[in-house]
Coordinates of C-alpha atoms and ligand atoms in Angstrom, one line a residue:
Chain A
S492 CA 14.7 25.1 -76.2
L493 CA 15.4 27.8 -78.8
A494 CA 12.1 29.5 -77.8
D495 CA 13.2 29.8 -74.2
K496 CA 16.7 31.1 -75.2
L497 CA 15.0 33.8 -77.4
Q498 CA 12.6 34.7 -74.6
D499 CA 15.7 35.5 -72.4
V500 CA 17.2 37.6 -75.2
F501 CA 14.1 39.7 -75.6
K502 CA 13.3 40.0 -71.9
K503 CA 14.6 43.6 -71.8
L504 CA 12.4 44.7 -74.8
S505 CA 9.2 46.1 -73.7
G506 CA 6.5 48.2 -75.3
K507 CA 5.9 48.6 -79.0
G508 CA 8.4 49.5 -81.6
A509 CA 10.5 47.8 -84.3
L510 CA 13.2 45.2 -83.7
T511 CA 16.6 46.9 -84.1
E512 CA 19.7 45.4 -85.6
A513 CA 21.2 45.0 -82.1
D514 CA 18.1 43.2 -80.8
V515 CA 18.1 40.9 -83.8
A516 CA 21.9 40.3 -83.7
E517 CA 21.7 38.7 -80.3
A518 CA 18.7 36.6 -81.2
L519 CA 20.5 35.4 -84.3
R520 CA 23.4 34.3 -82.2
E521 CA 21.1 32.0 -80.3
V522 CA 19.5 30.8 -83.5
R523 CA 22.9 30.1 -85.0
L524 CA 24.0 28.1 -82.0
G525 CA 20.7 26.1 -82.0
L526 CA 21.1 25.2 -85.7
L527 CA 24.7 24.1 -85.3
E528 CA 23.8 22.0 -82.3
A529 CA 21.1 20.4 -84.5
D530 CA 23.9 19.5 -87.1
V531 CA 22.9 22.0 -89.8
N532 CA 26.0 22.6 -91.9
F533 CA 27.8 25.8 -90.8
K534 CA 27.7 27.3 -94.4
V535 CA 24.0 26.6 -94.7
V536 CA 23.5 28.2 -91.2
K537 CA 25.4 31.3 -92.4
D538 CA 23.1 31.7 -95.4
F539 CA 20.0 30.9 -93.4
I540 CA 20.9 33.5 -90.7
G541 CA 21.3 36.1 -93.4
R542 CA 17.8 35.4 -94.6
I543 CA 16.4 35.7 -91.1
R544 CA 18.2 38.9 -90.4
E545 CA 16.7 40.5 -93.5
R546 CA 13.2 39.5 -92.5
A547 CA 13.6 40.3 -88.8
V548 CA 15.2 43.8 -88.7
G549 CA 12.6 46.5 -88.7
V550 CA 9.7 44.2 -88.1
D551 CA 7.2 45.9 -85.9
I552 CA 6.7 44.2 -82.6
L553 CA 3.0 43.4 -83.2
E554 CA 0.4 43.9 -80.6
G555 CA 0.2 41.0 -78.2
L556 CA 3.0 39.1 -79.8
H557 CA 6.3 38.9 -77.9
P558 CA 9.4 39.7 -80.0
A559 CA 10.8 36.3 -79.2
Q560 CA 7.7 34.7 -80.6
Q561 CA 7.9 36.8 -83.7
V562 CA 11.5 35.8 -84.4
I563 CA 10.7 32.1 -83.8
K564 CA 7.8 32.5 -86.2
I565 CA 10.1 33.9 -88.9
V566 CA 12.7 31.2 -88.3
D567 CA 10.0 28.4 -88.3
E568 CA 8.5 29.7 -91.5
E569 CA 11.8 30.0 -93.3
L570 CA 12.9 26.6 -92.2
T571 CA 9.6 25.0 -93.3
A572 CA 9.8 26.7 -96.6
L573 CA 13.4 25.6 -97.2
L574 CA 12.6 22.0 -96.3
G575 CA 10.1 21.9 -99.1
G576 CA 6.6 23.4 -99.1
E577 CA 4.5 20.5 -100.4
Q578 CA 5.0 16.7 -100.2
A579 CA 6.8 15.2 -103.1
P580 CA 5.4 11.9 -104.2
L581 CA 7.2 9.1 -106.0
S582 CA 7.0 9.5 -109.7
F583 CA 6.2 6.6 -112.1
S584 CA 7.5 6.2 -115.6
A585 CA 5.1 6.2 -118.6
K586 CA 6.6 2.9 -119.7
S587 CA 6.7 0.0 -117.3
P588 CA 8.6 -1.0 -115.2
T589 CA 9.4 2.1 -113.2
V590 CA 12.9 1.7 -111.9
I591 CA 13.7 3.1 -108.4
M592 CA 17.4 3.0 -107.6
L593 CA 18.6 3.4 -104.0
C594 CA 22.1 4.7 -103.2
G595 CA 24.1 6.2 -100.3
L596 CA 26.8 5.7 -97.8
Q597 CA 27.5 2.5 -96.0
G598 CA 24.9 1.6 -93.3
A599 CA 22.5 4.4 -94.2
G600 CA 19.5 2.0 -94.4
K601 CA 19.2 1.2 -98.2
T602 CA 18.5 -2.5 -98.0
T603 CA 15.9 -1.9 -95.2
H604 CA 14.2 0.8 -97.1
A605 CA 14.1 -1.2 -100.3
G606 CA 11.9 -3.5 -98.4
K607 CA 9.8 -0.7 -96.9
L608 CA 9.2 0.8 -100.3
A609 CA 8.2 -2.6 -101.7
Q610 CA 5.6 -3.1 -98.9
M611 CA 4.2 0.4 -99.4
L612 CA 3.9 0.0 -103.2
R613 CA 2.3 -3.4 -102.8
K614 CA -0.3 -1.9 -100.5
Q615 CA -1.0 0.7 -103.2
G616 CA -1.8 -2.2 -105.6
R617 CA 1.5 -2.3 -107.4
N618 CA 3.6 -5.3 -108.2
P619 CA 7.3 -4.5 -107.4
L620 CA 10.4 -6.6 -107.9
L621 CA 13.4 -6.2 -105.6
V622 CA 16.8 -6.4 -107.3
A623 CA 19.9 -7.3 -105.2
A624 CA 22.8 -5.5 -106.8
D625 CA 25.1 -5.4 -103.7
I626 CA 27.7 -8.0 -104.5
Y627 CA 30.3 -6.8 -102.0
R628 CA 28.9 -6.8 -98.4
P629 CA 28.9 -10.3 -96.8
A630 CA 25.3 -11.7 -96.8
A631 CA 23.9 -8.5 -98.4
I632 CA 21.9 -10.6 -101.0
K633 CA 20.7 -12.9 -98.2
Q634 CA 19.6 -9.8 -96.2
L635 CA 17.5 -8.5 -99.2
Q636 CA 16.0 -12.0 -99.6
V637 CA 14.9 -12.2 -96.0
V638 CA 13.5 -8.7 -96.3
G639 CA 11.8 -9.7 -99.5
E640 CA 10.1 -12.6 -97.7
Q641 CA 9.0 -10.2 -94.9
V642 CA 7.2 -8.0 -97.5
R643 CA 6.1 -10.8 -99.8
T644 CA 8.0 -9.4 -102.7
P645 CA 10.2 -11.5 -105.1
V646 CA 13.9 -10.7 -105.1
F647 CA 16.0 -11.0 -108.3
T648 CA 19.6 -12.1 -107.9
L649 CA 22.2 -13.1 -110.5
D650 CA 25.3 -15.1 -109.4
G651 CA 28.7 -14.0 -110.6
A652 CA 27.5 -10.9 -112.4
D653 CA 28.5 -7.3 -111.8
P654 CA 26.0 -4.8 -110.5
T655 CA 25.2 -3.3 -113.9
K656 CA 24.5 -6.7 -115.4
I657 CA 22.3 -7.6 -112.4
A658 CA 20.3 -4.4 -112.8
Q659 CA 19.7 -5.0 -116.5
A660 CA 18.8 -8.6 -116.0
G661 CA 16.5 -7.5 -113.1
V662 CA 14.6 -5.1 -115.4
A663 CA 14.4 -7.8 -118.1
E664 CA 12.9 -10.2 -115.5
A665 CA 10.4 -7.5 -114.4
I666 CA 9.2 -7.1 -118.0
R667 CA 9.0 -10.9 -118.4
A668 CA 7.1 -11.5 -115.2
G669 CA 4.9 -8.4 -115.4
N670 CA 6.3 -6.4 -112.4
D671 CA 5.5 -2.7 -112.8
I672 CA 8.2 -1.5 -110.4
V673 CA 11.8 -2.4 -109.9
I674 CA 13.5 -1.4 -106.6
L675 CA 17.2 -1.6 -107.0
D676 CA 19.3 -2.0 -103.9
T677 CA 23.0 -1.0 -104.3
A678 CA 26.1 -1.4 -102.1
G679 CA 27.0 1.4 -99.7
R680 CA 29.9 3.5 -100.9
L681 CA 31.8 6.7 -100.2
Q682 CA 31.1 9.6 -102.5
I683 CA 34.9 10.0 -103.0
D684 CA 35.3 6.4 -104.2
E685 CA 35.7 7.1 -108.0
T686 CA 35.4 3.5 -109.0
L687 CA 32.2 2.8 -107.1
M688 CA 30.6 6.1 -108.1
A689 CA 31.4 5.3 -111.8
E690 CA 29.7 2.0 -111.2
L691 CA 26.5 3.8 -110.1
Q692 CA 26.7 6.0 -113.2
R693 CA 27.0 2.8 -115.4
I694 CA 23.9 1.4 -113.7
K695 CA 22.0 4.6 -114.3
V696 CA 22.9 4.6 -118.0
A697 CA 21.9 0.9 -118.3
V698 CA 18.5 1.0 -116.7
K699 CA 17.5 4.7 -116.7
P700 CA 15.8 4.9 -113.3
Q701 CA 12.8 7.1 -112.9
E702 CA 13.8 7.7 -109.3
I703 CA 17.3 7.9 -107.9
L704 CA 16.8 8.1 -104.1
L705 CA 19.8 9.1 -101.9
V706 CA 19.4 7.3 -98.6
V707 CA 20.8 9.4 -95.7
D708 CA 21.1 8.7 -92.0
A709 CA 19.3 11.5 -90.1
M710 CA 22.1 11.6 -87.6
T711 CA 24.7 12.7 -90.2
G712 CA 26.6 15.7 -89.2
Q713 CA 28.5 18.5 -91.1
E714 CA 29.6 16.1 -93.9
A715 CA 26.0 15.7 -95.1
V716 CA 26.6 18.5 -97.6
A717 CA 29.7 17.0 -99.2
V718 CA 28.2 13.5 -99.3
A719 CA 24.9 14.7 -100.9
Q720 CA 26.8 16.9 -103.4
G721 CA 29.0 14.0 -104.3
F722 CA 26.1 11.7 -105.1
H723 CA 24.1 14.5 -106.7
E724 CA 26.9 15.6 -109.0
A725 CA 27.5 12.0 -110.1
L726 CA 23.9 10.9 -110.6
D727 CA 21.5 13.9 -110.5
V728 CA 19.4 12.3 -107.7
T729 CA 15.6 12.8 -107.8
G730 CA 14.9 12.6 -104.1
L731 CA 16.0 11.5 -100.6
I732 CA 15.0 9.1 -97.9
L733 CA 16.0 10.3 -94.4
T734 CA 16.4 7.3 -92.1
K735 CA 16.4 6.5 -88.4
L736 CA 14.3 9.4 -87.5
D737 CA 12.9 7.3 -84.6
G738 CA 16.2 8.2 -82.9
D739 CA 16.6 11.5 -81.0
T740 CA 18.8 13.3 -83.5
R741 CA 17.7 16.8 -84.3
G742 CA 18.2 16.0 -88.0
G743 CA 19.8 19.2 -89.2
A744 CA 21.2 17.2 -92.1
A745 CA 17.8 17.5 -93.7
L746 CA 18.2 21.2 -94.0
S747 CA 21.8 21.0 -95.1
I748 CA 21.0 18.6 -97.9
K749 CA 17.8 20.3 -99.1
S750 CA 19.4 23.7 -99.3
V751 CA 22.4 22.4 -101.2
V752 CA 20.9 19.8 -103.5
G753 CA 17.4 21.1 -103.8
R754 CA 15.8 17.8 -104.3
P755 CA 12.8 16.8 -102.1
I756 CA 12.9 14.5 -99.1
K757 CA 10.3 12.0 -100.2
F758 CA 10.2 9.6 -97.3
V759 CA 11.5 9.2 -93.8
G760 CA 12.4 5.9 -92.0
V761 CA 11.1 5.7 -88.4
G762 CA 12.0 2.2 -87.4
E763 CA 13.5 -1.2 -88.3
K764 CA 10.2 -2.9 -89.2
M765 CA 9.0 -2.9 -92.8
D766 CA 6.0 -0.7 -92.0
A767 CA 8.1 2.1 -90.5
L768 CA 8.0 4.4 -93.6
E769 CA 6.4 7.8 -93.6
V770 CA 5.9 10.6 -96.0
F771 CA 8.1 13.6 -95.2
H772 CA 6.5 16.6 -93.3
P773 CA 8.5 19.8 -93.6
D774 CA 6.8 21.5 -90.8
R775 CA 7.4 18.6 -88.4
M776 CA 11.0 18.5 -89.4
A777 CA 11.4 22.2 -88.9
S778 CA 10.1 22.1 -85.3
R779 CA 12.3 19.0 -84.6
I780 CA 15.4 20.8 -85.9
L781 CA 14.6 23.9 -83.8
G782 CA 14.3 21.6 -80.7
Chain B
F393 CA 46.7 27.7 -90.8
T394 CA 50.4 28.1 -90.4
G395 CA 53.1 30.6 -91.3
R396 CA 54.3 33.8 -90.0
G397 CA 50.9 35.5 -91.0
K398 CA 49.5 37.8 -88.4
I399 CA 46.8 36.6 -86.0
D400 CA 43.5 38.3 -86.7
E401 CA 39.9 37.6 -86.2
E402 CA 39.8 36.1 -89.7
L403 CA 42.3 33.4 -88.8
L404 CA 40.3 32.6 -85.7
E405 CA 37.1 32.3 -87.8
E406 CA 38.8 30.0 -90.2
L407 CA 39.9 27.8 -87.3
E408 CA 36.4 27.8 -85.9
E409 CA 35.0 26.7 -89.2
A410 CA 37.6 23.9 -89.5
L411 CA 36.6 22.6 -86.1
I412 CA 32.8 22.9 -86.6
G413 CA 33.1 21.4 -90.1
A414 CA 34.9 18.4 -88.4
D415 CA 31.8 17.9 -86.2
L416 CA 33.4 19.2 -83.0
N417 CA 30.7 20.4 -80.6
I418 CA 30.1 24.2 -80.9
H419 CA 30.7 24.7 -77.1
T420 CA 34.0 22.8 -77.2
T421 CA 35.0 24.9 -80.2
M422 CA 34.0 28.2 -78.5
R423 CA 36.0 27.3 -75.4
A424 CA 39.1 26.5 -77.4
L425 CA 38.8 29.7 -79.3
D426 CA 38.2 31.8 -76.3
E427 CA 41.4 30.4 -74.8
L428 CA 43.2 31.4 -77.9
R429 CA 41.8 34.9 -77.9
A430 CA 42.9 35.4 -74.3
M431 CA 46.4 34.2 -75.1
V432 CA 46.6 36.4 -78.2
A433 CA 45.5 39.4 -76.1
D434 CA 48.3 38.7 -73.6
K435 CA 50.7 38.5 -76.5
R436 CA 51.5 34.9 -75.6
L437 CA 51.0 33.8 -79.2
K438 CA 53.2 35.4 -81.9
D439 CA 51.8 34.3 -85.2
A440 CA 49.4 32.0 -87.1
T441 CA 51.6 28.9 -86.6
D442 CA 51.7 29.6 -82.9
V443 CA 47.9 29.8 -82.7
T444 CA 47.4 26.6 -84.7
D445 CA 50.0 24.7 -82.6
H446 CA 48.4 25.8 -79.4
L447 CA 44.9 24.8 -80.6
K448 CA 46.2 21.4 -81.5
R449 CA 47.9 21.1 -78.1
F450 CA 44.5 22.0 -76.5
L451 CA 42.8 19.3 -78.4
W452 CA 45.6 16.8 -77.7
D453 CA 45.4 17.5 -73.9
T454 CA 41.7 16.8 -74.0
L455 CA 42.1 13.5 -75.8
M456 CA 45.0 12.4 -73.6
A457 CA 43.6 13.6 -70.3
G458 CA 43.6 11.1 -67.4
G459 CA 46.3 9.0 -69.2
A460 CA 43.9 7.8 -71.9
S461 CA 45.4 5.1 -74.0
P462 CA 44.3 3.0 -76.9
V463 CA 45.6 -0.2 -75.3
L464 CA 42.8 -2.7 -74.8
S465 CA 42.4 -4.4 -71.4
V466 CA 43.3 -8.1 -71.1
A467 CA 41.7 -10.4 -68.5
P468 CA 43.7 -11.9 -65.7
S469 CA 42.6 -15.3 -67.0
A470 CA 41.4 -16.3 -70.5
P471 CA 39.1 -15.6 -72.2
T472 CA 39.3 -11.8 -72.5
V473 CA 35.8 -10.7 -73.4
Y474 CA 35.0 -7.6 -75.5
L475 CA 31.3 -6.5 -75.9
I476 CA 30.7 -4.5 -79.1
V477 CA 27.6 -2.2 -79.0
G478 CA 26.1 0.8 -80.8
V479 CA 23.3 2.2 -82.9
N480 CA 22.1 0.8 -86.2
G481 CA 24.5 0.5 -89.2
V482 CA 27.6 2.2 -87.6
G483 CA 29.9 -0.7 -88.4
K484 CA 29.8 -3.1 -85.3
T485 CA 29.8 -6.4 -87.2
T486 CA 32.6 -5.3 -89.6
S487 CA 34.6 -3.9 -86.6
V488 CA 34.3 -7.2 -84.7
A489 CA 35.6 -9.0 -87.8
K490 CA 38.5 -6.6 -88.2
L491 CA 39.4 -6.7 -84.5
A492 CA 39.3 -10.6 -84.7
Y493 CA 41.7 -10.4 -87.7
K494 CA 44.0 -8.0 -85.8
L495 CA 44.2 -10.2 -82.7
Q496 CA 44.6 -13.4 -84.7
R497 CA 47.5 -11.9 -86.5
E498 CA 49.0 -11.1 -83.1
G499 CA 48.9 -14.9 -82.6
K500 CA 45.8 -15.0 -80.4
R501 CA 43.0 -17.5 -80.5
V502 CA 39.7 -15.7 -81.1
V503 CA 36.0 -16.8 -80.9
L504 CA 33.1 -14.6 -82.0
A505 CA 29.5 -14.5 -80.6
A506 CA 26.8 -13.8 -83.2
A507 CA 24.4 -12.2 -80.6
D508 CA 22.4 -10.1 -83.2
T509 CA 19.5 -12.6 -83.5
F510 CA 17.1 -10.0 -84.7
R511 CA 18.2 -8.3 -88.0
A512 CA 17.8 -10.0 -91.4
A513 CA 20.9 -12.1 -92.2
A514 CA 23.0 -10.6 -89.3
V515 CA 24.2 -14.1 -88.2
E516 CA 25.0 -15.0 -91.8
Q517 CA 27.0 -11.8 -92.2
L518 CA 29.2 -12.5 -89.1
A519 CA 29.5 -16.2 -90.1
L520 CA 30.9 -15.2 -93.5
W521 CA 33.3 -12.8 -91.8
G522 CA 34.4 -15.6 -89.5
E523 CA 35.1 -17.9 -92.4
R524 CA 37.0 -15.1 -94.2
V525 CA 39.1 -14.3 -91.2
G526 CA 39.5 -17.9 -90.0
V527 CA 37.8 -17.7 -86.5
E528 CA 35.0 -19.7 -85.0
V529 CA 31.6 -18.1 -84.7
V530 CA 29.1 -19.2 -82.0
K531 CA 25.5 -18.8 -83.2
G532 CA 22.1 -19.5 -81.7
R533 CA 18.9 -20.5 -83.3
D534 CA 17.0 -18.0 -85.4
G535 CA 15.3 -15.4 -83.2
A536 CA 17.0 -16.9 -80.1
D537 CA 17.5 -14.7 -77.0
P538 CA 20.8 -12.8 -77.5
A539 CA 21.7 -13.4 -73.9
A540 CA 21.4 -17.2 -74.5
V541 CA 23.8 -16.9 -77.4
V542 CA 26.2 -15.0 -75.2
F543 CA 26.0 -17.6 -72.5
D544 CA 26.8 -20.4 -75.1
A545 CA 29.6 -18.4 -76.6
I546 CA 31.3 -17.9 -73.2
Q547 CA 31.1 -21.6 -72.5
A548 CA 32.5 -22.4 -75.9
A549 CA 35.3 -19.8 -75.5
K550 CA 36.3 -21.4 -72.2
A551 CA 36.1 -24.9 -73.6
R552 CA 38.2 -24.0 -76.6
K553 CA 40.7 -22.2 -74.3
A554 CA 40.3 -19.1 -76.5
D555 CA 42.3 -16.0 -75.7
Y556 CA 39.5 -13.7 -76.8
L557 CA 35.7 -13.7 -77.2
L558 CA 34.3 -10.8 -79.2
I559 CA 30.5 -10.3 -78.9
D560 CA 28.7 -8.7 -81.8
T561 CA 25.3 -7.3 -80.7
A562 CA 22.3 -5.9 -82.7
G563 CA 22.2 -2.2 -83.6
R564 CA 19.9 -0.4 -81.2
L565 CA 18.9 3.3 -80.9
H566 CA 19.8 4.5 -77.4
N567 CA 16.4 6.1 -76.9
K568 CA 14.6 2.8 -77.2
S569 CA 14.4 1.6 -73.6
H570 CA 13.3 -2.0 -74.3
L571 CA 16.4 -2.4 -76.5
M572 CA 18.7 -0.8 -73.8
E573 CA 17.1 -3.2 -71.3
E574 CA 18.0 -6.1 -73.6
L575 CA 21.6 -4.9 -73.7
K576 CA 21.7 -4.6 -69.9
K577 CA 20.5 -8.2 -69.7
I578 CA 23.3 -9.3 -72.1
N579 CA 25.7 -7.4 -69.8
R580 CA 24.4 -9.2 -66.7
V581 CA 24.9 -12.6 -68.4
V582 CA 28.5 -11.7 -69.2
M583 CA 29.1 -10.6 -65.6
R584 CA 27.6 -13.7 -64.2
E585 CA 29.5 -16.1 -66.4
L586 CA 32.8 -14.2 -65.8
G587 CA 32.4 -14.6 -62.1
G588 CA 31.3 -11.1 -61.3
R589 CA 33.6 -9.0 -63.6
S590 CA 32.1 -7.2 -66.5
A591 CA 33.5 -7.5 -70.1
D592 CA 37.1 -6.5 -70.2
E593 CA 36.2 -3.9 -72.8
T594 CA 32.7 -2.6 -73.7
L595 CA 33.3 -0.8 -76.9
L596 CA 30.8 1.7 -78.5
V597 CA 31.1 1.9 -82.2
L598 CA 30.4 5.3 -83.7
D599 CA 30.1 6.2 -87.3
A600 CA 32.5 9.0 -88.2
T601 CA 29.7 10.8 -90.3
T602 CA 27.5 11.2 -87.2
G603 CA 27.1 14.7 -85.8
Q604 CA 26.2 15.9 -82.3
N605 CA 23.9 12.9 -81.7
A606 CA 27.0 10.8 -81.0
V607 CA 27.2 12.5 -77.6
N608 CA 23.7 11.3 -76.8
Q609 CA 24.6 7.8 -77.9
A610 CA 27.7 7.7 -75.7
R611 CA 25.9 9.1 -72.8
E612 CA 23.0 6.6 -72.9
F613 CA 25.2 3.6 -73.7
K614 CA 27.5 4.6 -70.9
S615 CA 24.7 4.8 -68.4
A616 CA 23.3 1.5 -69.5
V617 CA 26.5 -0.7 -69.7
S618 CA 29.5 1.5 -68.8
I619 CA 31.4 2.0 -72.0
T620 CA 35.2 1.6 -71.7
G621 CA 36.2 2.8 -75.1
L622 CA 35.1 4.0 -78.6
I623 CA 35.7 2.5 -82.0
L624 CA 35.4 5.3 -84.6
A625 CA 34.5 3.6 -87.9
K626 CA 34.4 4.9 -91.5
L627 CA 37.2 7.4 -91.0
D628 CA 38.3 6.6 -94.6
G629 CA 35.3 8.8 -95.7
T630 CA 35.4 12.6 -95.6
A631 CA 33.9 13.0 -92.2
R632 CA 36.5 13.7 -89.4
G633 CA 34.6 12.4 -86.4
G634 CA 35.6 15.4 -84.2
I635 CA 32.7 14.7 -81.9
V636 CA 34.8 12.1 -80.1
I637 CA 36.8 15.0 -78.5
T638 CA 33.6 16.2 -76.8
I639 CA 32.8 12.6 -75.8
K640 CA 36.2 12.3 -74.2
D641 CA 35.9 15.7 -72.6
E642 CA 32.4 15.3 -71.1
L643 CA 32.2 11.5 -70.5
N644 CA 35.8 10.5 -70.2
V645 CA 35.5 7.7 -72.7
P646 CA 38.8 7.2 -74.6
I647 CA 39.0 6.2 -78.3
K648 CA 40.6 2.8 -78.8
L649 CA 40.4 1.9 -82.4
I650 CA 39.5 3.5 -85.8
G651 CA 38.0 1.8 -88.8
T652 CA 39.4 2.9 -92.2
G653 CA 37.7 0.7 -94.7
E654 CA 35.8 -2.5 -95.4
K655 CA 38.7 -5.0 -95.6
P656 CA 39.8 -7.1 -92.6
G657 CA 43.0 -5.2 -92.2
D658 CA 41.3 -1.7 -92.2
M659 CA 41.5 -1.1 -88.5
E660 CA 44.2 0.7 -86.5
Y661 CA 44.8 1.7 -82.9
F662 CA 43.8 5.3 -82.2
D663 CA 46.6 7.9 -82.5
A664 CA 45.6 11.3 -81.1
Q665 CA 48.2 13.3 -83.0
T666 CA 47.3 11.8 -86.4
F667 CA 43.7 12.3 -85.6
I668 CA 44.1 16.0 -84.7
D669 CA 46.3 16.8 -87.7
A670 CA 43.6 15.4 -89.9
L671 CA 41.1 17.9 -88.5
F672 CA 43.0 20.8 -90.1
E673 CA 43.7 19.2 -93.4
Ligands
GTP446 N1 15.8 2.4 -85.9 C1 15.9 2.3 -87.3 N2 16.8 1.5 -87.8 C2 16.9 1.5 -89.2 C3 16.2 2.3 -90.0 N3 16.5 2.1 -91.3 C4 17.5 1.1 -91.2 N4 17.7 0.8 -90.0 C5 18.7 -0.2 -89.5 O1 20.0 0.3 -89.8 C6 20.9 -0.8 -90.1 C7 21.5 -0.6 -91.4 O2 20.5 -0.8 -92.4 P1 20.8 -1.4 -93.8 O3 19.5 -1.4 -94.6 O4 21.5 -2.7 -93.7 O5 21.7 -0.3 -94.4 P2 22.4 -0.3 -95.8 O6 22.4 1.1 -96.3 O7 21.8 -1.2 -96.8 O8 23.9 -0.7 -95.5 P3 25.0 -1.1 -96.5 O9 24.4 -2.0 -97.6 O10 26.1 -1.8 -95.7 O11 25.5 0.1 -97.1 C8 20.1 -2.0 -89.9 O12 20.3 -2.5 -88.5 C9 18.6 -1.6 -90.0 O13 17.7 -2.4 -89.3 C10 15.2 3.2 -89.4 O14 14.5 4.0 -90.0 N5 15.2 3.2 -88.0
GTP447 N1 34.1 2.6 -95.7 C1 33.9 2.0 -94.5 N2 32.8 1.2 -94.4 C2 32.6 0.6 -93.2 C3 33.5 0.7 -92.2 N3 33.0 -0.1 -91.1 C4 31.9 -0.7 -91.6 N4 31.6 -0.3 -92.9 C5 30.5 -0.6 -93.7 O1 29.3 -0.1 -93.1 C6 28.2 -0.9 -93.4 C7 27.6 -1.4 -92.1 O2 28.5 -2.2 -91.4 P1 28.0 -3.3 -90.3 O3 29.2 -3.9 -89.7 O4 27.0 -4.2 -90.9 O5 27.3 -2.3 -89.2 P2 26.5 -2.7 -87.9 O6 26.7 -1.7 -86.9 O7 26.9 -4.1 -87.5 O8 25.0 -2.7 -88.5 P3 23.7 -3.3 -87.7 O9 24.1 -4.6 -87.1 O10 22.7 -3.4 -88.8 O11 23.4 -2.3 -86.7 C8 28.8 -2.1 -94.2 O12 28.6 -1.8 -95.6 C9 30.3 -2.1 -93.9 O13 31.1 -2.7 -94.9 C10 34.7 1.5 -92.3 O14 35.5 1.6 -91.4 N5 34.8 2.1 -93.5
MG448 MG1 22.6 -2.8 -97.8
MG449 MG1 25.7 -5.8 -87.2

């Protein structure tokens, strides 16, 4: 683990004193390697290491605290702070229904998390409506319908309509039927697909979502930055859902995206079942990234 | 990265960033750059073009080591069976459909097995693809044992005298032992029904956007059902999938196919040179 590697680096340091630039440089090399192995984007790592260096050099080696522990402590604090100090809850619009739009790359977990959000909101006493706006993927609508049955939530569909029209009709149906939340599932798309990104922008203009949640697979590597920036520049996302954290990926994409997009990670997906949704804990994510 | 520019530490840093940015493993990258630095020190490399060419050669040697080839194995007697596996959402079902389309266009008779009996509308998704591509899909009852569907599909493929049987399986995270056990059971059924030989190819589908975790996936799937090749999907996105170089280097699993989109024709046999050139674009 990083803690062990740093222990080795500081083995030769004994007695009190301050951490010199040379001591810190070697420790930072280990931290850099650890973060790259954890899939943090290399530009984000560069900036992060700069911040650590500033805090670490000249730090007095405190009584009873090994210098390795001190550097770890600084890294852990900085990481936790960057990942988002406090939890960011879902926000609801003053005027019902609150529209929550899910977007992201192909296979990230949007359809699954639409269902998980519906279940969570129902348990909170809300009355959500799922809207199936993926008209491209074979059986995508059927998939959301099956998910809707699993979480006892109605699913709105509209044959032969484009996604913008489906979204609008879905909101109209929510108003008619008295649903206070609309959860809009969209098709997976590449952030470089101009036509499909424009489609998301049209949906946004049409139904003015209160929340635009970017759904990201926790095992995403270096490209997490470009992907998140692409969606953010097009839509001004309000938050993220990080999925498949029940895997063993270190999840460095969380740090990459948070530092570049600045929006909070609101939820994490920890399984395939509809109850596998948790609130994001920055401190837990920090220790996971550090390994 | 080319031209008669001088070789300096800045060039090497730029190359390092290109490789890391493409999701090459940091240790693979460091080894490659150390080799370059040694050659520069011995004056064996003259300029920036030389350095880049040598780096590409290093990567090419890694990918082609052991005579790696994208050619897919064919069974001594029909049907040739391919088992498609991987973690959730990477592109297995779509890749099965594309491979079926490719083989069919080569004049082969293909049957598909819808062995994902767990995920919502998984069978429907493959069935629709089957209709679209024009191949038969063998399904089981809702929630049936995937091994039972595989058994039925092998019998059907033999009865129809199909040239190929492609088996689509449910996404599963490699750290979930009960799911990996389920996969081993599917594999045992295949071996039993094929008279003791395993599937002619067991292909692990990887998402090109995945980082270092792809190595864990390859390692775990390989130890569970011995993977014979990789399908690298979603290469039409901006991610480069460089991690497959480390997978080839450490686990000796060759890349067979790449997915370049969501249409039936969006699949190609892996070409190492094209792949490597793209890492530096
Ligand atoms: N283990 C695990 N699997 C998940 C999680 N979230 C989603 N999945 C699985 O990931 C796969 C893809 O999920 P989908 O919900 O279909 O993804 P999507 O983003 O809607 O995909 P597209 O619509 O094709 O873009 C499915 O097999 C899901 O069951 C999670 O948190 N953990
Ligand atoms: N752009 C692009 N999208 C792809 C490619 N391959 C698959 N996809 C998309 O990725 C998403 C997931 O594909 P699936 O084939 O359902 O993935 P899977 O591995 O079978 O998913 P699970 O069965 O849920 O584990 C779908 O939206 C596909 O259209 C590819 O090469 N390029
Ligand atoms: Mg979906
Ligand atoms: Mg599938």
